[in-house]
GROMACS .gro file of C-alpha atoms in nm:
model
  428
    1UNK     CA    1  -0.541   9.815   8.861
    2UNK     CA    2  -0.348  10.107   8.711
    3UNK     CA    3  -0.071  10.072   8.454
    4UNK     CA    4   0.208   9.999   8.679
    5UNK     CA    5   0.475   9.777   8.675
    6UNK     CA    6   0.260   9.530   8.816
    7UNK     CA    7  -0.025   9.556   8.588
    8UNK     CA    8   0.273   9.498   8.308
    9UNK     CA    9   0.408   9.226   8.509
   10UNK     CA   10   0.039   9.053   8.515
   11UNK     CA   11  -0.006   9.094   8.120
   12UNK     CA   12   0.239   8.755   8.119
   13UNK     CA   13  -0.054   8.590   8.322
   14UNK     CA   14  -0.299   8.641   8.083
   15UNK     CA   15  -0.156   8.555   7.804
   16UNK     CA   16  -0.040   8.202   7.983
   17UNK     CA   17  -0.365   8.186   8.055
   18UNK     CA   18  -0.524   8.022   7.729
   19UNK     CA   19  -0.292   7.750   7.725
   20UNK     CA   20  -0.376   7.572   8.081
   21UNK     CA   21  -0.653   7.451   8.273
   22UNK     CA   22  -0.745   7.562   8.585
   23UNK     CA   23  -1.031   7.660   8.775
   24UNK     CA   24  -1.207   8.014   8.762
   25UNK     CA   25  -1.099   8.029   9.095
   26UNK     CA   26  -0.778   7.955   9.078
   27UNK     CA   27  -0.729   8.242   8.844
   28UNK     CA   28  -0.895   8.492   9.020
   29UNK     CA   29  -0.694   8.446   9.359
   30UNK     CA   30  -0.363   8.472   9.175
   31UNK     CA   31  -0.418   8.823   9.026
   32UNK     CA   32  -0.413   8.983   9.356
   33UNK     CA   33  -0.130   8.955   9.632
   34UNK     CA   34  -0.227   8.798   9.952
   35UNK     CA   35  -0.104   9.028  10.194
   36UNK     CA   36   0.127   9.357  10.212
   37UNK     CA   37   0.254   9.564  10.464
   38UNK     CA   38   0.385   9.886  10.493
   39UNK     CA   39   0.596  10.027  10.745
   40UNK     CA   40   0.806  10.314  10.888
   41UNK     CA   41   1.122  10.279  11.016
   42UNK     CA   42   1.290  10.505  11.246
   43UNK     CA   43   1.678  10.561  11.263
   44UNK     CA   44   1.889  10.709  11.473
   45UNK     CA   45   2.207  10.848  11.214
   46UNK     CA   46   2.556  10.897  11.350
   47UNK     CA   47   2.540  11.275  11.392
   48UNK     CA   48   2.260  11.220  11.619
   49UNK     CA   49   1.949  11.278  11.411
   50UNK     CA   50   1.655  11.076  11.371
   51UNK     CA   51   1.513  10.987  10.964
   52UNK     CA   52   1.231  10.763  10.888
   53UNK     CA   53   1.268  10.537  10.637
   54UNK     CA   54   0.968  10.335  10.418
   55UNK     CA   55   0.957   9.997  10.400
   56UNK     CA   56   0.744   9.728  10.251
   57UNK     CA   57   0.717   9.329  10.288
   58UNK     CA   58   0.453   9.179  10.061
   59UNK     CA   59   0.331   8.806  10.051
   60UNK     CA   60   0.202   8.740   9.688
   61UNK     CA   61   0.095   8.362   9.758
   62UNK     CA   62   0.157   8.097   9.972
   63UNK     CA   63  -0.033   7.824   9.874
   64UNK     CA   64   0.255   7.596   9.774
   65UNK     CA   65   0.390   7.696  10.126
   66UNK     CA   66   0.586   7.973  10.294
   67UNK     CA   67   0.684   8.302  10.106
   68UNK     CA   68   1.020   8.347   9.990
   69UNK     CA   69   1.181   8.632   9.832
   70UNK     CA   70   1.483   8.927   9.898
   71UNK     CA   71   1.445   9.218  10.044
   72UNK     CA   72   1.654   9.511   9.818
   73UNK     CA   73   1.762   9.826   9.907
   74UNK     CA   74   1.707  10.114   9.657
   75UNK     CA   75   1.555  10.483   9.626
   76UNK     CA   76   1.331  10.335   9.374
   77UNK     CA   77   1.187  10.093   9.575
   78UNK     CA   78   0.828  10.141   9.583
   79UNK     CA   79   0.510   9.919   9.644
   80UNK     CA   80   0.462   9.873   9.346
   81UNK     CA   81   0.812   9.708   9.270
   82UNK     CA   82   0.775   9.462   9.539
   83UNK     CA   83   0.472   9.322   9.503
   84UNK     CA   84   0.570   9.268   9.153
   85UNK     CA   85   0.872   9.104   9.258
   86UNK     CA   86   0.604   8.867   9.528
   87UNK     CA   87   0.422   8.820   9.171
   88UNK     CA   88   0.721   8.690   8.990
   89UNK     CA   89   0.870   8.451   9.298
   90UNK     CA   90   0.555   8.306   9.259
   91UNK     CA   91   0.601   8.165   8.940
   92UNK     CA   92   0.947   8.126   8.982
   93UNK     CA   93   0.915   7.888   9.312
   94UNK     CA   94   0.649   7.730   9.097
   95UNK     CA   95   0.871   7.737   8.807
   96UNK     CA   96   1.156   7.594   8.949
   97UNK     CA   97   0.871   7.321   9.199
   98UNK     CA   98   1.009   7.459   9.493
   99UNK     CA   99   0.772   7.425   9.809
  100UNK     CA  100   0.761   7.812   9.844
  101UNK     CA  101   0.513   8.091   9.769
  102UNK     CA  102   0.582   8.437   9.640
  103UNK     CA  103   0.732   8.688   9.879
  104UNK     CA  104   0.946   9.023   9.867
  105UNK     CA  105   1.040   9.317  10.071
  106UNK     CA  106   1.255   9.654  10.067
  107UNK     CA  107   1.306   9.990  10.169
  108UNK     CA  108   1.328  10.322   9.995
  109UNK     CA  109   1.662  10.456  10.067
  110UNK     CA  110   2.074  10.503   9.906
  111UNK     CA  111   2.198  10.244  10.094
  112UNK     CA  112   2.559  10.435   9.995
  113UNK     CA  113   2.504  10.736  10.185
  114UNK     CA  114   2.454  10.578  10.504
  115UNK     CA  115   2.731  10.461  10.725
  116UNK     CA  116   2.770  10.079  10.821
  117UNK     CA  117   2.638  10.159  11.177
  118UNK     CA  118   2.341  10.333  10.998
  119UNK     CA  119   2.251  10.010  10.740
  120UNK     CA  120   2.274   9.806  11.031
  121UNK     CA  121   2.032  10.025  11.320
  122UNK     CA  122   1.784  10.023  10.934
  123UNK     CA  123   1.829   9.640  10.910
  124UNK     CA  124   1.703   9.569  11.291
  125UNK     CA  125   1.440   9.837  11.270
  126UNK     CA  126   1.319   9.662  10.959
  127UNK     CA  127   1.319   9.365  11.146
  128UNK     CA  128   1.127   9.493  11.429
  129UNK     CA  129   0.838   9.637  11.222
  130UNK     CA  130   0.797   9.361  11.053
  131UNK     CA  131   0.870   9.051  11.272
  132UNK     CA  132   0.484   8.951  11.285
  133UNK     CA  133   0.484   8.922  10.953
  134UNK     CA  134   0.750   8.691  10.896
  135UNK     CA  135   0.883   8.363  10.993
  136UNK     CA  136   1.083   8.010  10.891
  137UNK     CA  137   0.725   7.877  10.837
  138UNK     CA  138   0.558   8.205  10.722
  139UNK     CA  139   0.778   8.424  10.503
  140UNK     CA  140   1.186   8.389  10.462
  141UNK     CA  141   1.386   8.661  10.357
  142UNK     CA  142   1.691   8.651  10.132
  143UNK     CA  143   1.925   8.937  10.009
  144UNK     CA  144   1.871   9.080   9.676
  145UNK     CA  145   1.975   9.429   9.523
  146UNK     CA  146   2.212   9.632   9.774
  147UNK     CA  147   2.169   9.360  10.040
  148UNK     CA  148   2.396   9.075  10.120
  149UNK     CA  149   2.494   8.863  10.367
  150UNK     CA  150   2.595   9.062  10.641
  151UNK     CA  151   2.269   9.236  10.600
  152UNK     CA  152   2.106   8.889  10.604
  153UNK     CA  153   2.285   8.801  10.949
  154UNK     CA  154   2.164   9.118  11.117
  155UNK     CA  155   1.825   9.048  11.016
  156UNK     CA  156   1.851   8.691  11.135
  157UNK     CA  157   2.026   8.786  11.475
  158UNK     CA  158   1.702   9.043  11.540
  159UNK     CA  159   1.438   8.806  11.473
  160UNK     CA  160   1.604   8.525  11.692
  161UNK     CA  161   1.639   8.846  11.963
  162UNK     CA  162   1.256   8.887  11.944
  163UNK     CA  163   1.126   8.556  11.939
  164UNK     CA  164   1.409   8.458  12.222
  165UNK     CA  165   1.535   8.099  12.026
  166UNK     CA  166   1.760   8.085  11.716
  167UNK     CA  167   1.520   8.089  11.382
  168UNK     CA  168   1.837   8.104  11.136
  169UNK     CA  169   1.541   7.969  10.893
  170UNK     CA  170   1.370   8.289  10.877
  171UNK     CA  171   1.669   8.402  10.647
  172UNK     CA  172   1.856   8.262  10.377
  173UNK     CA  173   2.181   8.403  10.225
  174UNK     CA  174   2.356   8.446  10.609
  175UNK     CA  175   2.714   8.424  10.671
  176UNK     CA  176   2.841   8.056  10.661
  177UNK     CA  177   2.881   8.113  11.057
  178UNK     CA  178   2.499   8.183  11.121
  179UNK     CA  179   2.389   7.862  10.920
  180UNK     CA  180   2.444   8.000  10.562
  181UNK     CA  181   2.511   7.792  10.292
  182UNK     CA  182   2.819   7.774  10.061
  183UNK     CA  183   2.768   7.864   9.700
  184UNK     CA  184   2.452   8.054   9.784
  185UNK     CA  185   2.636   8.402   9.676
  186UNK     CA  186   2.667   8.286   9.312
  187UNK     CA  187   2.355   8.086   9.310
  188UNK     CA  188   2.194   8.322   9.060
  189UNK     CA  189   2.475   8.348   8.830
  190UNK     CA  190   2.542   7.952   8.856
  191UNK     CA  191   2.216   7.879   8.778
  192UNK     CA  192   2.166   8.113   8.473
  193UNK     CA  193   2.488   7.923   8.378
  194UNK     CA  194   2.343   7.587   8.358
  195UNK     CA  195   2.077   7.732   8.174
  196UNK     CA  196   2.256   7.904   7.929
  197UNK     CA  197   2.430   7.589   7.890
  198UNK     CA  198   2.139   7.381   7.842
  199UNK     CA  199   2.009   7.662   7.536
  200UNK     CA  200   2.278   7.768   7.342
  201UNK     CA  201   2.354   7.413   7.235
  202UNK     CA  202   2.002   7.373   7.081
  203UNK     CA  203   2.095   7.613   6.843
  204UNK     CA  204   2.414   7.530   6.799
  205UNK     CA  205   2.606   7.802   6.942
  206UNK     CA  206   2.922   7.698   7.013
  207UNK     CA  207   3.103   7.898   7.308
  208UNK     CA  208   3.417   8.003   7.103
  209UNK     CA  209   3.215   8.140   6.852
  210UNK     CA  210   2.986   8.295   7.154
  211UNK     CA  211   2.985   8.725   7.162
  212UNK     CA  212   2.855   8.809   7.535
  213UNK     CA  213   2.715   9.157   7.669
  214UNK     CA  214   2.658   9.161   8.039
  215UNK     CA  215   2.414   9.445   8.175
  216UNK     CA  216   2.478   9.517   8.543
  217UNK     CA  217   2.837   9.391   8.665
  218UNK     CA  218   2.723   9.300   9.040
  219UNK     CA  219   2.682   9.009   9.235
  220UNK     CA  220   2.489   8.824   8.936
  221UNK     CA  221   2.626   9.018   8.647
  222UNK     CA  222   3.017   8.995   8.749
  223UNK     CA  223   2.991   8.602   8.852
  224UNK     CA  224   2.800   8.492   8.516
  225UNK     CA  225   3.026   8.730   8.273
  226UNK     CA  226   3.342   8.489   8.502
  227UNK     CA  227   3.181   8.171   8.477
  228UNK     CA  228   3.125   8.190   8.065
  229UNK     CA  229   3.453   8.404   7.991
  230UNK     CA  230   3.601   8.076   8.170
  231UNK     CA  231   3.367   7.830   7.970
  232UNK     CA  232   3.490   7.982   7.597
  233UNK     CA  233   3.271   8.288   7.570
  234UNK     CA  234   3.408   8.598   7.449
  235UNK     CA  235   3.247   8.882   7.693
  236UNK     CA  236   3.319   9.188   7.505
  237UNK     CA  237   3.102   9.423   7.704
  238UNK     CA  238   3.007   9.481   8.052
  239UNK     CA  239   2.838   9.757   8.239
  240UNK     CA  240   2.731   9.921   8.592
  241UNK     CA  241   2.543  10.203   8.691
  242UNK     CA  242   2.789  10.414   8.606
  243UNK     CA  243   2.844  10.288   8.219
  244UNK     CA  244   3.037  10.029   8.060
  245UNK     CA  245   3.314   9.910   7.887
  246UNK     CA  246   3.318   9.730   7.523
  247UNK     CA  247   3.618   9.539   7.346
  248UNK     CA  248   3.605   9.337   7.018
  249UNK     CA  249   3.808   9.116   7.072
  250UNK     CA  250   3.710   9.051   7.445
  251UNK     CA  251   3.749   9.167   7.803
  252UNK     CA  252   3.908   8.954   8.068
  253UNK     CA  253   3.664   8.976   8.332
  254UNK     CA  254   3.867   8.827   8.638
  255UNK     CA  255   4.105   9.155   8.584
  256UNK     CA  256   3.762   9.387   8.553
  257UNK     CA  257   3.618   9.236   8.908
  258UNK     CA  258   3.980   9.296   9.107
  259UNK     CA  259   4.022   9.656   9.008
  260UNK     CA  260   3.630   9.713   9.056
  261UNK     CA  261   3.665   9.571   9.385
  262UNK     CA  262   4.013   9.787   9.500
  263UNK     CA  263   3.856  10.134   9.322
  264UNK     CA  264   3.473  10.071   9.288
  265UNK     CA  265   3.509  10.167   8.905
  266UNK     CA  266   3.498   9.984   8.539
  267UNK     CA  267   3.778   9.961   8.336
  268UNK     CA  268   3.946   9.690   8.086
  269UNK     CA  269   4.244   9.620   8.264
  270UNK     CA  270   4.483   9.333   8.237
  271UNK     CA  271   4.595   9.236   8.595
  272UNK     CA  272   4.927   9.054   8.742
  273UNK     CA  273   4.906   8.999   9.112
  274UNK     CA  274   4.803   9.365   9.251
  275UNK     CA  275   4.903   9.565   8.974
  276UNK     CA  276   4.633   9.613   8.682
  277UNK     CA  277   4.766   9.803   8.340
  278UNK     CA  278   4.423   9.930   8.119
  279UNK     CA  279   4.457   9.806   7.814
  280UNK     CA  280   4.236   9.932   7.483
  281UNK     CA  281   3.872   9.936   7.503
  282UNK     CA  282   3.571  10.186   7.451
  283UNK     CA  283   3.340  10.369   7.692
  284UNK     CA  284   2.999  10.334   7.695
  285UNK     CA  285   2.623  10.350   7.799
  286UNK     CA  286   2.408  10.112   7.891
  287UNK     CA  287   2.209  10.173   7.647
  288UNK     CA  288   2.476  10.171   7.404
  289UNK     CA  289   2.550   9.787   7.588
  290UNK     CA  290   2.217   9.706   7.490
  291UNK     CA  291   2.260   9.805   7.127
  292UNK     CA  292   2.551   9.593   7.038
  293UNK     CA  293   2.553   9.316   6.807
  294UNK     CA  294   2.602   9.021   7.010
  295UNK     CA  295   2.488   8.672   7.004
  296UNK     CA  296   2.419   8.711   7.355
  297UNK     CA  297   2.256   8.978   7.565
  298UNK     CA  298   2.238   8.935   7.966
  299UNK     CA  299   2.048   9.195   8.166
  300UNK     CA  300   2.152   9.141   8.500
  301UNK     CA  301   2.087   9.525   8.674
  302UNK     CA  302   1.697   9.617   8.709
  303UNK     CA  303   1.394   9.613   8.566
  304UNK     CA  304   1.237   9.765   8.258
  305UNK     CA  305   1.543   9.767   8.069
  306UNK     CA  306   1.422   9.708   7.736
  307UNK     CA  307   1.076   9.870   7.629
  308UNK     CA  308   0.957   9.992   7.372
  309UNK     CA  309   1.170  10.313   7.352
  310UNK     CA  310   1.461  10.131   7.289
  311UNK     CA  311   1.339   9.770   7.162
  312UNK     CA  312   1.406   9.840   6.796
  313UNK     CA  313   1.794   9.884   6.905
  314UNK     CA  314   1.809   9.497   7.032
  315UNK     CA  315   2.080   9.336   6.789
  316UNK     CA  316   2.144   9.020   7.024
  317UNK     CA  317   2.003   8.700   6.947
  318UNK     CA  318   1.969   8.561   7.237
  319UNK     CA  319   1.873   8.737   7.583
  320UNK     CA  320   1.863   8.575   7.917
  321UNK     CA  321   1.717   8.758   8.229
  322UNK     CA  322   1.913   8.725   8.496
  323UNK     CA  323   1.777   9.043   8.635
  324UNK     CA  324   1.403   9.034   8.726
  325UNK     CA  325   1.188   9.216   8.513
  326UNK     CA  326   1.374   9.364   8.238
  327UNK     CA  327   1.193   9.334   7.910
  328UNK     CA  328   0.846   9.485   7.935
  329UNK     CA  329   0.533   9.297   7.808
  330UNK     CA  330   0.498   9.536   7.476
  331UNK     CA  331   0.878   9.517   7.466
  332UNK     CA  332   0.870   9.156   7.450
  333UNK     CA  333   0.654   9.119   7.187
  334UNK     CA  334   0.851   9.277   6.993
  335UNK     CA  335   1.156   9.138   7.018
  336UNK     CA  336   0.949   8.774   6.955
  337UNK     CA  337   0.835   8.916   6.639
  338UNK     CA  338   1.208   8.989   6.549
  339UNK     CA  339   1.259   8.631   6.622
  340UNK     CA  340   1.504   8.689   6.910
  341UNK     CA  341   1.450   8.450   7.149
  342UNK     CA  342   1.410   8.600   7.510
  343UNK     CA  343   1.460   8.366   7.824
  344UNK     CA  344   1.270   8.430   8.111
  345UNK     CA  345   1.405   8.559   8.450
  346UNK     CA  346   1.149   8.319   8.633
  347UNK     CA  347   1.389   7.996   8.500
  348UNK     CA  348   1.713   8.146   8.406
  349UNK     CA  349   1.778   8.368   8.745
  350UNK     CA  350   1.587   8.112   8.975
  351UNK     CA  351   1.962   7.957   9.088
  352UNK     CA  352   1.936   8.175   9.387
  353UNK     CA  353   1.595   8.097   9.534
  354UNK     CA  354   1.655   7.751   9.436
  355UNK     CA  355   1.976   7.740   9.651
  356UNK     CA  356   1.799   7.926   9.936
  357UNK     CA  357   1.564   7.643   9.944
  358UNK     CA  358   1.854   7.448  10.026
  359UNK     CA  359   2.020   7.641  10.257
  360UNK     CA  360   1.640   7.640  10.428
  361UNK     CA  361   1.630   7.256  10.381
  362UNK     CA  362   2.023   7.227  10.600
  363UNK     CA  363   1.868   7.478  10.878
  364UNK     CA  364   1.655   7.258  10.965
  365UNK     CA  365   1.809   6.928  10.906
  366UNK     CA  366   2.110   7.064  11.093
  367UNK     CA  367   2.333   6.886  10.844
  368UNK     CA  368   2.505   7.118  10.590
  369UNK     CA  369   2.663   7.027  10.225
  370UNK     CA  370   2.972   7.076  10.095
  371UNK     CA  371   3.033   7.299   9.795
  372UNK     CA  372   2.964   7.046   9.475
  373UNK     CA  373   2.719   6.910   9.596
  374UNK     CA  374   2.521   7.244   9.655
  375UNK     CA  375   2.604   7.287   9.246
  376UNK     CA  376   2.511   6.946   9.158
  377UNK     CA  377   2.192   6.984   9.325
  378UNK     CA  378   2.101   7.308   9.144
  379UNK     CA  379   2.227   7.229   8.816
  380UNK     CA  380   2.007   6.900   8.800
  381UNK     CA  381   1.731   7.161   8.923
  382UNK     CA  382   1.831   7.405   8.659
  383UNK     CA  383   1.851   7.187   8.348
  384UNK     CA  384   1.545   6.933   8.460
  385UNK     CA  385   1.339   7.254   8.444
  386UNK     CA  386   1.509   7.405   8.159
  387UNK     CA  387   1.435   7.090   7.922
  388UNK     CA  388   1.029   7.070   8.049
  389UNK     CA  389   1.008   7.447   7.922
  390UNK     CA  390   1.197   7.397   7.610
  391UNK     CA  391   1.005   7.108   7.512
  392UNK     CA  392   0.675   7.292   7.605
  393UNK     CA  393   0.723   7.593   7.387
  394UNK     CA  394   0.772   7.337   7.104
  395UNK     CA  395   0.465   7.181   7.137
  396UNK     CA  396   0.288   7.484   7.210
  397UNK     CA  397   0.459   7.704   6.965
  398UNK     CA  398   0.498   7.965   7.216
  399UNK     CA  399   0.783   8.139   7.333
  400UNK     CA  400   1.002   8.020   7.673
  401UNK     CA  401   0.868   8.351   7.857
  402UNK     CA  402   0.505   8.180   7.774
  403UNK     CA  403   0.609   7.843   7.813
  404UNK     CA  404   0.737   7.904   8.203
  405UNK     CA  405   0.411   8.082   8.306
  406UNK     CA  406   0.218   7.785   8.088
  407UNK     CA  407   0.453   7.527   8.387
  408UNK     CA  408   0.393   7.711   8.676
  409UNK     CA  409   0.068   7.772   8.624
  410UNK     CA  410  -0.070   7.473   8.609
  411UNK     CA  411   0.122   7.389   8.980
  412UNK     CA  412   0.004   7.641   9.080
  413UNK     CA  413  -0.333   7.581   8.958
  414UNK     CA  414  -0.342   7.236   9.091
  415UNK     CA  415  -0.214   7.356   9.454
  416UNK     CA  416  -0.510   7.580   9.426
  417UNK     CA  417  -0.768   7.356   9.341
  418UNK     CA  418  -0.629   7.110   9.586
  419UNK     CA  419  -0.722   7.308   9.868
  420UNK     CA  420  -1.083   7.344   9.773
  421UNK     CA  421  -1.227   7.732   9.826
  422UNK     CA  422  -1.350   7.639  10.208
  423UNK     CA  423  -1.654   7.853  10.117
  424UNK     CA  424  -1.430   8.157  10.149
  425UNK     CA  425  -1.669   8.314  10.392
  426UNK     CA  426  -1.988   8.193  10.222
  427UNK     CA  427  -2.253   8.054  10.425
  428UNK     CA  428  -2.531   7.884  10.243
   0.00000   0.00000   0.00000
């Protein structure tokens, strides 16, 4: 196993390892993924010409049932990445005691250079390759970075074309029209909500007195910096992949998302109706983001983030992962030996597969909820698991990042064990 982002990603495994116990067995089959494909997908582009495009689906473990995981779109997406991603739905459907496994998929491309005709010929051909592979009892797909619902529905629409009967179960995060469920496109933000309102009490960190920095202003990143600029918080910096914006004395976000979404850029604005007037604020980095002195630090873009290169910059207090993946093992260390506390992304950003499990659950019931009761639902999912953690890294005296793995691992280690080895092969 080479030093990869997997190998990094496993180093949390290990050191869970000493405080749980499960069989020999048990720990050897979850070091490995269980299955991973690779495929190529051919497109035919507007102008005629035909590229091929990599993709990958990977199922990391499925012992607590079906895989589940996105499927992102990125030119960094690599093996490597996704079954790292499989590795950490894993414990986060564990985490979280959701009747899933660890899944994930995505293909290497700029989803912004090709056309909407283009993404969508990609989508089905992904679909096609992979179909075998995949199913509402075998492996369900959700949309994750650069993907979204439309996305989701072509997927959904292909499978159902190749196994001739609707299977909207095979994909979560659809259009409400193909069987999607409401409040499933904030689900991650929501859910790192509750979370960060189940924390910040503990240490008494009152939301008016509350300094926010938001890495990565997407779908997760834009919702959460809303949802706690509306609780009290002052958000005083957000950023995209383009850079970011910083103001003392805070930045009102529901301005910042309307002018992002009419001219795709970042600016502190002030809007009335349509019109939006920029008012004072600096320009920044994300690294400069990262570097502020906040109470609060949310990573919400990609992984490896903060490493060791830049760890010794990290002024927050607090940092919750709503991103997957973006402290690195050595990274983390550090910043426990700072005494920052850092909350996992397998709790805090687990509001999205947790609400996919419902929108899986109304597929096949065929009855569908409304809106608060969808949030109900995950917040009682989000703070149940939220207070088993807490209390566990007190009695362990381990950090939350520990004290997750320490959770799921012994579900998963008892799912394991349940199932007995079956000989694997072995004849005697």
């Amino acid at each position: 196993m080479s030093e990869s982002l997997f190998a990094d990603a496993s180093k949390r495994l290990q050191k869970s390892l000493k405080y749980v116990s499960i069989s020999e067995d048990a720990i050897a089959r979850l070091k490995y993924p269980k299955s991973s494909l690779s495929v190529s997908i051919p497109v035919r582009m507007d102008d005629g010409s035909l590229q091929m495009f990599q993709g990958y689906r990977v199922r990391y473990d499925t012992t607590r049932g079906p895989a589940k995981g996105g499927v992102r779109y990125h030119p960094h997406v690599s093996l490597d990445e996704v079954q790292s991603l499989a590795f950490w739905m894993t414990f986060k459907c564990a985490t979280l005691n959701l009747p899933f496994g660890g899944g994930k998929g995505g293909i290497t491309l700029n989803p912004k250079a090709l056309s909407k005709l283009e993404l969508e010929r990609l989508s089905r051909g992904y679909i096609d390759a992979i179909a075998d592979f995949i199913g509402p009892d075998i492996d369900i797909l959700a949309p994750d970075v650069y993907t979204n619902s439309m996305i989701m529905g072509w997927m959904m629409d292909q499978y159902s074309v190749i196994r001739r009967q609707i299977s909207p179960g095979v994909v979560t995060g659809k259009p409400l029209a193909l069987g999607g469920s409401v409040g499933r496109d904030t689900a991650t933000a929501t859910g790192a909500f509750f979370v960060i309102e189940s924390i910040l009490p503990k240490f008494d960190q009152l939301p008016q007195n509350t300094t926010v920095a938001v890495q990565g202003f997407g779908n997760a990143g834009a919702v959460i910096a809303q949802l706690l600029a509306k609780a009290g918080y002052k958000v005083v910096a957000v950023s995209d992949s383009q850079g970011g914006i910083y103001a003392k004395k805070g930045l009102d976000i529901p301005s910042i998302r309307q002018y992002k979404t009419s001219s795709q850029g970042i600016k502190a604005v002030y809007c009335r109706g349509s019109v939006c007037n920029i008012v004072e604020h600096e320009v920044i980095t994300n690294q400069d983001l990262l570097a502020l002195d906040v109470d609060v630090l949310i990573p919400a873009a990609l992984e490896n983030q903060i490493t060791e290169e830049n760890v010794d910059n990290i002024r927050a207090n607090y940092i919750f992962e709503v991103a997957n993946g973006p402290v690195t093992s050595t990274a983390d260390n550090i910043l426990e030996e700072k005494g920052i506390y850092v909350f996992p992304d397998i709790l805090v950003n687990a509001g999205g597969v947790t609400v996919s499990y419902f929108e899986w659950l109304q597929n096949r019931s065929g009855h569908y909820w409304k809106l608060d009761e969808v949030h109900q639902r995950l917040k009682e999912k989000m703070v149940e698991e939220t207070e088993t953690i807490w209390s566990l890294s007190q009695e362990l005296a381990v950090s939350m990042r520990t004290a997750a793995y320490v959770h799921a691992l012994n579900r998963l280690g008892d799912s394991l064990d349940a199932k007995g080895t079956r000989d694997y092969y072995c004849k005697t």
